[in-house]
Structures are given as C-alpha cells and as structure tokens.
Tab-separated table of C-alpha atoms in Angstrom:
chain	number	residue	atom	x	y	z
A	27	UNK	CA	-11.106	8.863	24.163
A	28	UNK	CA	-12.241	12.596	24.733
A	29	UNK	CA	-14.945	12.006	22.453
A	30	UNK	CA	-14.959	15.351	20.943
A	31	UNK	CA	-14.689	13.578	17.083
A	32	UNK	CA	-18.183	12.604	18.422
A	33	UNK	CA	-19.955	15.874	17.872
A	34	UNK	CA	-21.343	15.089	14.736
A	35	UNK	CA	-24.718	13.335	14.334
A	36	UNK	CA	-24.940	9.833	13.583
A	37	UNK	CA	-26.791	9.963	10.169
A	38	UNK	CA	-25.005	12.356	8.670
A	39	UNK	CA	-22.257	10.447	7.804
A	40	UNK	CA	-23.683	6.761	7.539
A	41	UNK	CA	-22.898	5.231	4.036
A	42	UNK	CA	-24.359	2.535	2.053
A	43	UNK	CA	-21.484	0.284	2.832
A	44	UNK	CA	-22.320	0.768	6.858
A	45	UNK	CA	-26.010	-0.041	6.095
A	46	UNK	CA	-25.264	-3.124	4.086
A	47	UNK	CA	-22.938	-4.848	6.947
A	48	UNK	CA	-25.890	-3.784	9.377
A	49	UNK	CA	-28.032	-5.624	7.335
A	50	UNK	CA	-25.872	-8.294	7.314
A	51	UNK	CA	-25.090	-8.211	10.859
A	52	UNK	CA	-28.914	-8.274	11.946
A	53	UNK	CA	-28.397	-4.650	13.785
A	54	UNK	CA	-31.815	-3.522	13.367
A	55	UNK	CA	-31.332	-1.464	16.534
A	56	UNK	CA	-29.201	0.637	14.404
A	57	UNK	CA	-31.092	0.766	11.246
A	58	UNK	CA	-34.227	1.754	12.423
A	59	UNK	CA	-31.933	4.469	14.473
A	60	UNK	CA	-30.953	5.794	11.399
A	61	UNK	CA	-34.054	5.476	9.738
A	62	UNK	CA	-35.918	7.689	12.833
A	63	UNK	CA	-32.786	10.160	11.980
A	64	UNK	CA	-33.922	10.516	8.760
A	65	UNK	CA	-37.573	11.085	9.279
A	66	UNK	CA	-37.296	13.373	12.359
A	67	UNK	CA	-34.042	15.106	12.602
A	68	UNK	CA	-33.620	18.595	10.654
A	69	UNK	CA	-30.975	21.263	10.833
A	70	UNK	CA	-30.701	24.369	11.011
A	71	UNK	CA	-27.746	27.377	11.438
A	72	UNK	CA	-27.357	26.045	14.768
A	73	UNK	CA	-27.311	22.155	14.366
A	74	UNK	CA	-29.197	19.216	14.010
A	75	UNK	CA	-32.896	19.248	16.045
A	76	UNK	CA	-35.591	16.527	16.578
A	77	UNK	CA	-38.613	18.170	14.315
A	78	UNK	CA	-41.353	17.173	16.239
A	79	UNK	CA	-40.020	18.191	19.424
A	80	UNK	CA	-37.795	20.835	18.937
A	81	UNK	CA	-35.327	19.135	21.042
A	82	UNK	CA	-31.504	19.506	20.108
A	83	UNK	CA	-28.845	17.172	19.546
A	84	UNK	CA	-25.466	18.137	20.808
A	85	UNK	CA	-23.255	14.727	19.735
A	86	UNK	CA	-23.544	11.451	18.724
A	87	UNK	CA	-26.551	9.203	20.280
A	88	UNK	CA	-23.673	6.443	20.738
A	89	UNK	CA	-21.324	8.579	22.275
A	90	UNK	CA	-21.045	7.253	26.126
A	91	UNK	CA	-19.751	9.179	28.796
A	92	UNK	CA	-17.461	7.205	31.431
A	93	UNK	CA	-17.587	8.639	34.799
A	94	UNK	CA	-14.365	8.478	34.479
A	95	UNK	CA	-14.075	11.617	31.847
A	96	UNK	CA	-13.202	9.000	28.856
A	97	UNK	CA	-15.558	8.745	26.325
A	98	UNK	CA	-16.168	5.749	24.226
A	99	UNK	CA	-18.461	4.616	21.332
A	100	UNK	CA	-21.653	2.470	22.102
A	101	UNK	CA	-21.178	0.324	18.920
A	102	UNK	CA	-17.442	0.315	18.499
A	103	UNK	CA	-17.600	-2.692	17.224
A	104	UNK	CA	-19.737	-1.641	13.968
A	105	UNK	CA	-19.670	1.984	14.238
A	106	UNK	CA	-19.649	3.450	11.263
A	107	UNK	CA	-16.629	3.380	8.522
A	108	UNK	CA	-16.259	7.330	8.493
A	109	UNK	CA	-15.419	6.903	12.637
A	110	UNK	CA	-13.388	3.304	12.035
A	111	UNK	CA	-10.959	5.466	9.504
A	112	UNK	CA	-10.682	9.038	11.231
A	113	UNK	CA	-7.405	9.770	12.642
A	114	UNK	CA	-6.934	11.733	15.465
A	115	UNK	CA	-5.610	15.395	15.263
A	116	UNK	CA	-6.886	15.524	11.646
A	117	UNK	CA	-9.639	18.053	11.764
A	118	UNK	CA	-10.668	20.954	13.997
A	119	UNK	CA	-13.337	18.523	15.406
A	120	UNK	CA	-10.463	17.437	17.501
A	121	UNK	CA	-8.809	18.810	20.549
A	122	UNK	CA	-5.350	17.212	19.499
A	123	UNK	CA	-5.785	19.248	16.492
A	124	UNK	CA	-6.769	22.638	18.001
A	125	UNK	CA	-4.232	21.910	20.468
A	126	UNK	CA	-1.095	21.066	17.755
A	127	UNK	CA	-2.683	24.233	15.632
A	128	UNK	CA	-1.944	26.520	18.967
A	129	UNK	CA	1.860	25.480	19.277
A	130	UNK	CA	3.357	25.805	22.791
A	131	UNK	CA	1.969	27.817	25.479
C-alpha cells in the first residue's frame, strides 16, 4: 500500500478485456475517463501531459492518498487487470524491488 506501482498512467495499460467488463458493469465514470485520456493526454521524454493545458500527470488519477501514508486504489474493485495481476517486488516500479535489488545496508 505505498502506492508507488501507481506511477503509471491509467490508459496506458487499459485492455480490451478491462473495457468490456466496464461496459458490462455500467462504469461509464471510467470509460469516458479513459476515453478523455485518449483524446487529451500526450507524452513526451518526461511523461505523460494534459495537451491542452500543459499540465502534468505524476501517477495514477485513482491512486488515493490516506493521511495515513497508505495508499490505495479508487476502483479496487474493477481496477484494471494489469494492477489485479502485478506482484509486488517484481519491477523497479516498486520500492520492495529497489529495496531487495540493494541487499542489506
């Protein structure tokens, strides 16, 4: 629950599969997210940007912050399959992995 597997943007890794169970699951909220993604957001060498505004995106637009430190997905319960199947530590998106990848202190 560090949330830093939420870096990514959403769009960029929402498949078919994820839009057909939306479909199915009346989330229009999300599709017409994802559809504004894909009409407005651009990237560039330094990441993804909103192209009318210029504005940048720095993680996920479901990604919640807890004011506790934990972070948690908005739409856990239909988040995309990509975020369902990763496991933590498995890519240098993750601070269990950069950690592991360090060794002992």
């Amino acid at each position: 629950m560090c949330g830093s597997c939420c870096g990514p943007y959403f769009s960029l890794y929402v498949e078919e599969p994820d839009e057909e169970r939306w479909v199915r699951e009346g989330r229009q909220d999300l599709l017409d997210r994802l559809e504004w993604e894909r009409n407005h957001v651009r990237w560039d060498q330094t990441g993804p940007y909103d192209v009318e505004t210029g504005a940048r995106f720095e993680s996920c637009v479901y990604r919640v912050n807890l004011p506790d430190g934990r972070v948690i997905c908005g739409i856990h319960e239909t988040k995309p399959k990509i975020c369902l199947d990763y496991p933590p530590g498995s890519s240098e998106l993750c601070a269990i992995y950069r950690e592991r990848k360090a060794g002992p202190g």
